[in-house]
Amino acid sequence: MTTDAETDAGDGAGQPTLTVDELAARAGVTVRTVRFYAARGLLPPPVIGPRRVGHYGAGHVARLALIEELQQQGMTLAAIERYLRQLPPELTPHDLAIHRAVVASWAPDTEETVSRRELQRRAGRPLTEEDVARLTAMGVVTAADGETFRVDCGLLRLGVRLLDVPLSQDAILAARKVLVEHSRAAARELSQLFRGEVAERDARDVKSLSAHMHPLVVQALLTTFQRSLREELGEWLTRESRAG
């Protein structure tokens, strides 16, 4: 795979900083798995630093998350190789996250009951009681009993990343409420729009159209939201800079 290591391994804010052990822990896989994927060309090579130590970044983390999602969809290793080979080499971690979200949209909602140890393994890090409480508040996990949890597999990785965001739990919950309300409104309007297009078609045509439109609509919404959020934050930072 012809991917520029410097571009794809960057963490979005500077040079890659993760060792292979840290990358494996962050992604929730083993070091052996990381090296296996690298040998197959599924991961770009690390940036080599002093003492010939390889360093990885957010691009590697995002690519591992995408590989895991593709595996959960039942794709073989050969199919995953073909899929990744078709991706543009200049994709950023955000672009890879969008691809993963689109892939995840193909599958039905999945919840599993797991032990605390398995929850931490999938999270790729130890979880304190406060961490579990925050994940519960986000709707990512639900305590089934004292030792097991119901976990939304599609939201777990996002929820774990939010644990490190310097926002209060109230702010995160308020943001979740805004996203849920607006996404439901968008889904309702799009559904009404498409309903008129398929009203005269038979059930097989409707099912086929839905299967094709689902990932396309998800990608369009994610891309549009990402662009809008970047513009809003840019304008806010510009105003703050001028005011200061």
PDB file of N, CA and C in Angstrom, residues 114-174:
ATOM      1  N   VAL A 114     -20.955  -7.951  28.560  1.00  0.00           N
ATOM      2  CA  VAL A 114     -19.543  -8.303  28.751  1.00  0.00           C
ATOM      3  C   VAL A 114     -19.154  -8.099  30.208  1.00  0.00           C
ATOM      4  N   SER A 115     -18.078  -8.758  30.599  1.00  0.00           N
ATOM      5  CA  SER A 115     -17.534  -8.568  31.941  1.00  0.00           C
ATOM      6  C   SER A 115     -16.784  -7.246  31.996  1.00  0.00           C
ATOM      7  N   ARG A 116     -16.467  -6.799  33.192  1.00  0.00           N
ATOM      8  CA  ARG A 116     -15.699  -5.567  33.314  1.00  0.00           C
ATOM      9  C   ARG A 116     -14.321  -5.721  32.670  1.00  0.00           C
ATOM     10  N   ARG A 117     -13.733  -6.886  32.821  1.00  0.00           N
ATOM     11  CA  ARG A 117     -12.417  -7.121  32.208  1.00  0.00           C
ATOM     12  C   ARG A 117     -12.503  -7.020  30.693  1.00  0.00           C
ATOM     13  N   GLU A 118     -13.559  -7.610  30.102  1.00  0.00           N
ATOM     14  CA  GLU A 118     -13.729  -7.554  28.652  1.00  0.00           C
ATOM     15  C   GLU A 118     -14.047  -6.126  28.203  1.00  0.00           C
ATOM     16  N   LEU A 119     -14.808  -5.399  29.011  1.00  0.00           N
ATOM     17  CA  LEU A 119     -15.116  -4.010  28.692  1.00  0.00           C
ATOM     18  C   LEU A 119     -13.837  -3.187  28.613  1.00  0.00           C
ATOM     19  N   GLN A 120     -12.941  -3.405  29.571  1.00  0.00           N
ATOM     20  CA  GLN A 120     -11.675  -2.672  29.573  1.00  0.00           C
ATOM     21  C   GLN A 120     -10.793  -3.096  28.399  1.00  0.00           C
ATOM     22  N   ARG A 121     -10.846  -4.372  28.049  1.00  0.00           N
ATOM     23  CA  ARG A 121     -10.046  -4.834  26.905  1.00  0.00           C
ATOM     24  C   ARG A 121     -10.521  -4.157  25.626  1.00  0.00           C
ATOM     25  N   ARG A 122     -11.821  -4.077  25.468  1.00  0.00           N
ATOM     26  CA  ARG A 122     -12.361  -3.451  24.259  1.00  0.00           C
ATOM     27  C   ARG A 122     -12.144  -1.934  24.270  1.00  0.00           C
ATOM     28  N   ALA A 123     -12.139  -1.367  25.449  1.00  0.00           N
ATOM     29  CA  ALA A 123     -11.874   0.068  25.553  1.00  0.00           C
ATOM     30  C   ALA A 123     -10.410   0.377  25.287  1.00  0.00           C
ATOM     31  N   GLY A 124      -9.541  -0.622  25.497  1.00  0.00           N
ATOM     32  CA  GLY A 124      -8.124  -0.422  25.265  1.00  0.00           C
ATOM     33  C   GLY A 124      -7.427   0.324  26.381  1.00  0.00           C
ATOM     34  N   ARG A 125      -8.046   0.353  27.565  1.00  0.00           N
ATOM     35  CA  ARG A 125      -7.456   1.070  28.689  1.00  0.00           C
ATOM     36  C   ARG A 125      -8.176   0.674  29.970  1.00  0.00           C
ATOM     37  N   PRO A 126      -7.544   0.866  31.129  1.00  0.00           N
ATOM     38  CA  PRO A 126      -8.252   0.645  32.391  1.00  0.00           C
ATOM     39  C   PRO A 126      -9.370   1.668  32.546  1.00  0.00           C
ATOM     40  N   LEU A 127     -10.446   1.274  33.188  1.00  0.00           N
ATOM     41  CA  LEU A 127     -11.576   2.171  33.394  1.00  0.00           C
ATOM     42  C   LEU A 127     -11.845   2.328  34.886  1.00  0.00           C
ATOM     43  N   THR A 128     -11.786   3.548  35.359  1.00  0.00           N
ATOM     44  CA  THR A 128     -12.100   3.825  36.751  1.00  0.00           C
ATOM     45  C   THR A 128     -13.617   3.824  36.939  1.00  0.00           C
ATOM     46  N   GLU A 129     -14.047   3.896  38.192  1.00  0.00           N
ATOM     47  CA  GLU A 129     -15.475   3.978  38.465  1.00  0.00           C
ATOM     48  C   GLU A 129     -16.072   5.236  37.838  1.00  0.00           C
ATOM     49  N   GLU A 130     -15.310   6.332  37.869  1.00  0.00           N
ATOM     50  CA  GLU A 130     -15.780   7.576  37.251  1.00  0.00           C
ATOM     51  C   GLU A 130     -15.917   7.422  35.740  1.00  0.00           C
ATOM     52  N   ASP A 131     -14.961   6.707  35.121  1.00  0.00           N
ATOM     53  CA  ASP A 131     -15.033   6.464  33.681  1.00  0.00           C
ATOM     54  C   ASP A 131     -16.301   5.684  33.334  1.00  0.00           C
ATOM     55  N   VAL A 132     -16.569   4.630  34.102  1.00  0.00           N
ATOM     56  CA  VAL A 132     -17.752   3.816  33.840  1.00  0.00           C
ATOM     57  C   VAL A 132     -19.017   4.640  34.034  1.00  0.00           C
ATOM     58  N   ALA A 133     -19.020   5.504  35.055  1.00  0.00           N
ATOM     59  CA  ALA A 133     -20.182   6.364  35.297  1.00  0.00           C
ATOM     60  C   ALA A 133     -20.414   7.307  34.117  1.00  0.00           C
ATOM     61  N   ARG A 134     -19.324   7.858  33.562  1.00  0.00           N
ATOM     62  CA  ARG A 134     -19.455   8.759  32.418  1.00  0.00           C
ATOM     63  C   ARG A 134     -19.942   8.010  31.179  1.00  0.00           C
ATOM     64  N   LEU A 135     -19.425   6.807  30.955  1.00  0.00           N
ATOM     65  CA  LEU A 135     -19.876   6.002  29.823  1.00  0.00           C
ATOM     66  C   LEU A 135     -21.350   5.628  29.982  1.00  0.00           C
ATOM     67  N   THR A 136     -21.760   5.372  31.227  1.00  0.00           N
ATOM     68  CA  THR A 136     -23.163   5.061  31.495  1.00  0.00           C
ATOM     69  C   THR A 136     -24.044   6.263  31.201  1.00  0.00           C
ATOM     70  N   ALA A 137     -23.589   7.445  31.620  1.00  0.00           N
ATOM     71  CA  ALA A 137     -24.350   8.669  31.381  1.00  0.00           C
ATOM     72  C   ALA A 137     -24.477   8.969  29.886  1.00  0.00           C
ATOM     73  N   MET A 138     -23.470   8.588  29.111  1.00  0.00           N
ATOM     74  CA  MET A 138     -23.504   8.804  27.656  1.00  0.00           C
ATOM     75  C   MET A 138     -24.400   7.789  26.950  1.00  0.00           C
ATOM     76  N   GLY A 139     -24.820   6.747  27.668  1.00  0.00           N
ATOM     77  CA  GLY A 139     -25.621   5.712  27.039  1.00  0.00           C
ATOM     78  C   GLY A 139     -24.806   4.661  26.329  1.00  0.00           C
ATOM     79  N   VAL A 140     -23.492   4.640  26.599  1.00  0.00           N
ATOM     80  CA  VAL A 140     -22.604   3.668  25.953  1.00  0.00           C
ATOM     81  C   VAL A 140     -22.674   2.324  26.656  1.00  0.00           C
ATOM     82  N   VAL A 141     -22.707   2.323  27.981  1.00  0.00           N
ATOM     83  CA  VAL A 141     -22.805   1.080  28.743  1.00  0.00           C
ATOM     84  C   VAL A 141     -23.941   1.178  29.752  1.00  0.00           C
ATOM     85  N   THR A 142     -24.450   0.025  30.132  1.00  0.00           N
ATOM     86  CA  THR A 142     -25.468  -0.067  31.173  1.00  0.00           C
ATOM     87  C   THR A 142     -25.090  -1.227  32.082  1.00  0.00           C
ATOM     88  N   ALA A 143     -25.088  -0.985  33.368  1.00  0.00           N
ATOM     89  CA  ALA A 143     -24.735  -2.041  34.313  1.00  0.00           C
ATOM     90  C   ALA A 143     -25.824  -3.104  34.321  1.00  0.00           C
ATOM     91  N   ALA A 144     -25.457  -4.330  33.943  1.00  0.00           N
ATOM     92  CA  ALA A 144     -26.422  -5.430  33.958  1.00  0.00           C
ATOM     93  C   ALA A 144     -26.553  -5.993  35.364  1.00  0.00           C
ATOM     94  N   ASP A 145     -25.413  -6.125  36.050  1.00  0.00           N
ATOM     95  CA  ASP A 145     -25.385  -6.491  37.456  1.00  0.00           C
ATOM     96  C   ASP A 145     -24.058  -5.990  38.006  1.00  0.00           C
ATOM     97  N   GLY A 146     -23.633  -6.504  39.102  1.00  0.00           N
ATOM     98  CA  GLY A 146     -22.408  -5.994  39.700  1.00  0.00           C
ATOM     99  C   GLY A 146     -21.152  -6.279  38.910  1.00  0.00           C
ATOM    100  N   GLU A 147     -21.176  -7.300  38.053  1.00  0.00           N
ATOM    101  CA  GLU A 147     -19.965  -7.729  37.366  1.00  0.00           C
ATOM    102  C   GLU A 147     -20.028  -7.632  35.848  1.00  0.00           C
ATOM    103  N   THR A 148     -21.212  -7.440  35.273  1.00  0.00           N
ATOM    104  CA  THR A 148     -21.341  -7.398  33.816  1.00  0.00           C
ATOM    105  C   THR A 148     -22.021  -6.106  33.365  1.00  0.00           C
ATOM    106  N   PHE A 149     -21.804  -5.782  32.079  1.00  0.00           N
ATOM    107  CA  PHE A 149     -22.347  -4.549  31.517  1.00  0.00           C
ATOM    108  C   PHE A 149     -22.910  -4.825  30.133  1.00  0.00           C
ATOM    109  N   ARG A 150     -23.989  -4.134  29.795  1.00  0.00           N
ATOM    110  CA  ARG A 150     -24.478  -4.110  28.435  1.00  0.00           C
ATOM    111  C   ARG A 150     -23.760  -2.967  27.737  1.00  0.00           C
ATOM    112  N   VAL A 151     -23.102  -3.254  26.624  1.00  0.00           N
ATOM    113  CA  VAL A 151     -22.302  -2.241  25.950  1.00  0.00           C
ATOM    114  C   VAL A 151     -22.763  -2.082  24.508  1.00  0.00           C
ATOM    115  N   ASP A 152     -22.921  -0.822  24.083  1.00  0.00           N
ATOM    116  CA  ASP A 152     -23.225  -0.500  22.697  1.00  0.00           C
ATOM    117  C   ASP A 152     -21.901  -0.511  21.941  1.00  0.00           C
ATOM    118  N   CYS A 153     -21.667  -1.571  21.175  1.00  0.00           N
ATOM    119  CA  CYS A 153     -20.363  -1.753  20.521  1.00  0.00           C
ATOM    120  C   CYS A 153     -20.047  -0.639  19.539  1.00  0.00           C
ATOM    121  N   GLY A 154     -21.076  -0.075  18.904  1.00  0.00           N
ATOM    122  CA  GLY A 154     -20.844   0.981  17.938  1.00  0.00           C
ATOM    123  C   GLY A 154     -20.425   2.292  18.562  1.00  0.00           C
ATOM    124  N   LEU A 155     -20.786   2.497  19.835  1.00  0.00           N
ATOM    125  CA  LEU A 155     -20.484   3.760  20.497  1.00  0.00           C
ATOM    126  C   LEU A 155     -19.305   3.684  21.453  1.00  0.00           C
ATOM    127  N   LEU A 156     -18.835   2.477  21.745  1.00  0.00           N
ATOM    128  CA  LEU A 156     -17.822   2.333  22.785  1.00  0.00           C
ATOM    129  C   LEU A 156     -16.557   3.125  22.477  1.00  0.00           C
ATOM    130  N   ARG A 157     -16.010   2.980  21.284  1.00  0.00           N
ATOM    131  CA  ARG A 157     -14.750   3.670  20.962  1.00  0.00           C
ATOM    132  C   ARG A 157     -14.904   5.187  21.052  1.00  0.00           C
ATOM    133  N   LEU A 158     -16.045   5.690  20.560  1.00  0.00           N
ATOM    134  CA  LEU A 158     -16.300   7.131  20.658  1.00  0.00           C
ATOM    135  C   LEU A 158     -16.415   7.553  22.119  1.00  0.00           C
ATOM    136  N   GLY A 159     -17.150   6.776  22.914  1.00  0.00           N
ATOM    137  CA  GLY A 159     -17.309   7.113  24.324  1.00  0.00           C
ATOM    138  C   GLY A 159     -15.997   7.146  25.065  1.00  0.00           C
ATOM    139  N   VAL A 160     -15.114   6.179  24.770  1.00  0.00           N
ATOM    140  CA  VAL A 160     -13.803   6.138  25.431  1.00  0.00           C
ATOM    141  C   VAL A 160     -12.985   7.374  25.054  1.00  0.00           C
ATOM    142  N   ARG A 161     -13.053   7.783  23.799  1.00  0.00           N
ATOM    143  CA  ARG A 161     -12.329   8.987  23.387  1.00  0.00           C
ATOM    144  C   ARG A 161     -12.852  10.223  24.102  1.00  0.00           C
ATOM    145  N   LEU A 162     -14.160  10.259  24.360  1.00  0.00           N
ATOM    146  CA  LEU A 162     -14.748  11.414  25.043  1.00  0.00           C
ATOM    147  C   LEU A 162     -14.318  11.501  26.501  1.00  0.00           C
ATOM    148  N   LEU A 163     -13.847  10.373  27.058  1.00  0.00           N
ATOM    149  CA  LEU A 163     -13.390  10.409  28.447  1.00  0.00           C
ATOM    150  C   LEU A 163     -12.216  11.371  28.626  1.00  0.00           C
ATOM    151  N   ASP A 164     -11.440  11.567  27.567  1.00  0.00           N
ATOM    152  CA  ASP A 164     -10.262  12.432  27.649  1.00  0.00           C
ATOM    153  C   ASP A 164     -10.530  13.856  27.181  1.00  0.00           C
ATOM    154  N   VAL A 165     -11.759  14.123  26.735  1.00  0.00           N
ATOM    155  CA  VAL A 165     -12.088  15.476  26.295  1.00  0.00           C
ATOM    156  C   VAL A 165     -12.271  16.365  27.528  1.00  0.00           C
ATOM    157  N   PRO A 166     -11.608  17.540  27.551  1.00  0.00           N
ATOM    158  CA  PRO A 166     -11.699  18.413  28.737  1.00  0.00           C
ATOM    159  C   PRO A 166     -13.020  19.161  28.823  1.00  0.00           C
ATOM    160  N   LEU A 167     -14.107  18.406  28.880  1.00  0.00           N
ATOM    161  CA  LEU A 167     -15.442  18.978  29.049  1.00  0.00           C
ATOM    162  C   LEU A 167     -16.107  18.307  30.241  1.00  0.00           C
ATOM    163  N   SER A 168     -16.960  19.048  30.894  1.00  0.00           N
ATOM    164  CA  SER A 168     -17.687  18.473  32.023  1.00  0.00           C
ATOM    165  C   SER A 168     -18.692  17.448  31.507  1.00  0.00           C
ATOM    166  N   GLN A 169     -19.119  16.570  32.406  1.00  0.00           N
ATOM    167  CA  GLN A 169     -20.106  15.572  32.021  1.00  0.00           C
ATOM    168  C   GLN A 169     -21.409  16.238  31.594  1.00  0.00           C
ATOM    169  N   ASP A 170     -21.773  17.326  32.251  1.00  0.00           N
ATOM    170  CA  ASP A 170     -22.996  18.042  31.882  1.00  0.00           C
ATOM    171  C   ASP A 170     -22.907  18.579  30.460  1.00  0.00           C
ATOM    172  N   ALA A 171     -21.729  19.100  30.088  1.00  0.00           N
ATOM    173  CA  ALA A 171     -21.552  19.637  28.734  1.00  0.00           C
ATOM    174  C   ALA A 171     -21.652  18.527  27.693  1.00  0.00           C
ATOM    175  N   ILE A 172     -21.043  17.374  27.996  1.00  0.00           N
ATOM    176  CA  ILE A 172     -21.096  16.247  27.063  1.00  0.00           C
ATOM    177  C   ILE A 172     -22.531  15.761  26.892  1.00  0.00           C
ATOM    178  N   LEU A 173     -23.275  15.675  27.979  1.00  0.00           N
ATOM    179  CA  LEU A 173     -24.666  15.221  27.904  1.00  0.00           C
ATOM    180  C   LEU A 173     -25.529  16.224  27.153  1.00  0.00           C
ATOM    181  N   ALA A 174     -25.256  17.524  27.362  1.00  0.00           N
ATOM    182  CA  ALA A 174     -26.005  18.554  26.640  1.00  0.00           C
ATOM    183  C   ALA A 174     -25.710  18.465  25.143  1.00  0.00           C
TER     184      ALA A 174
END
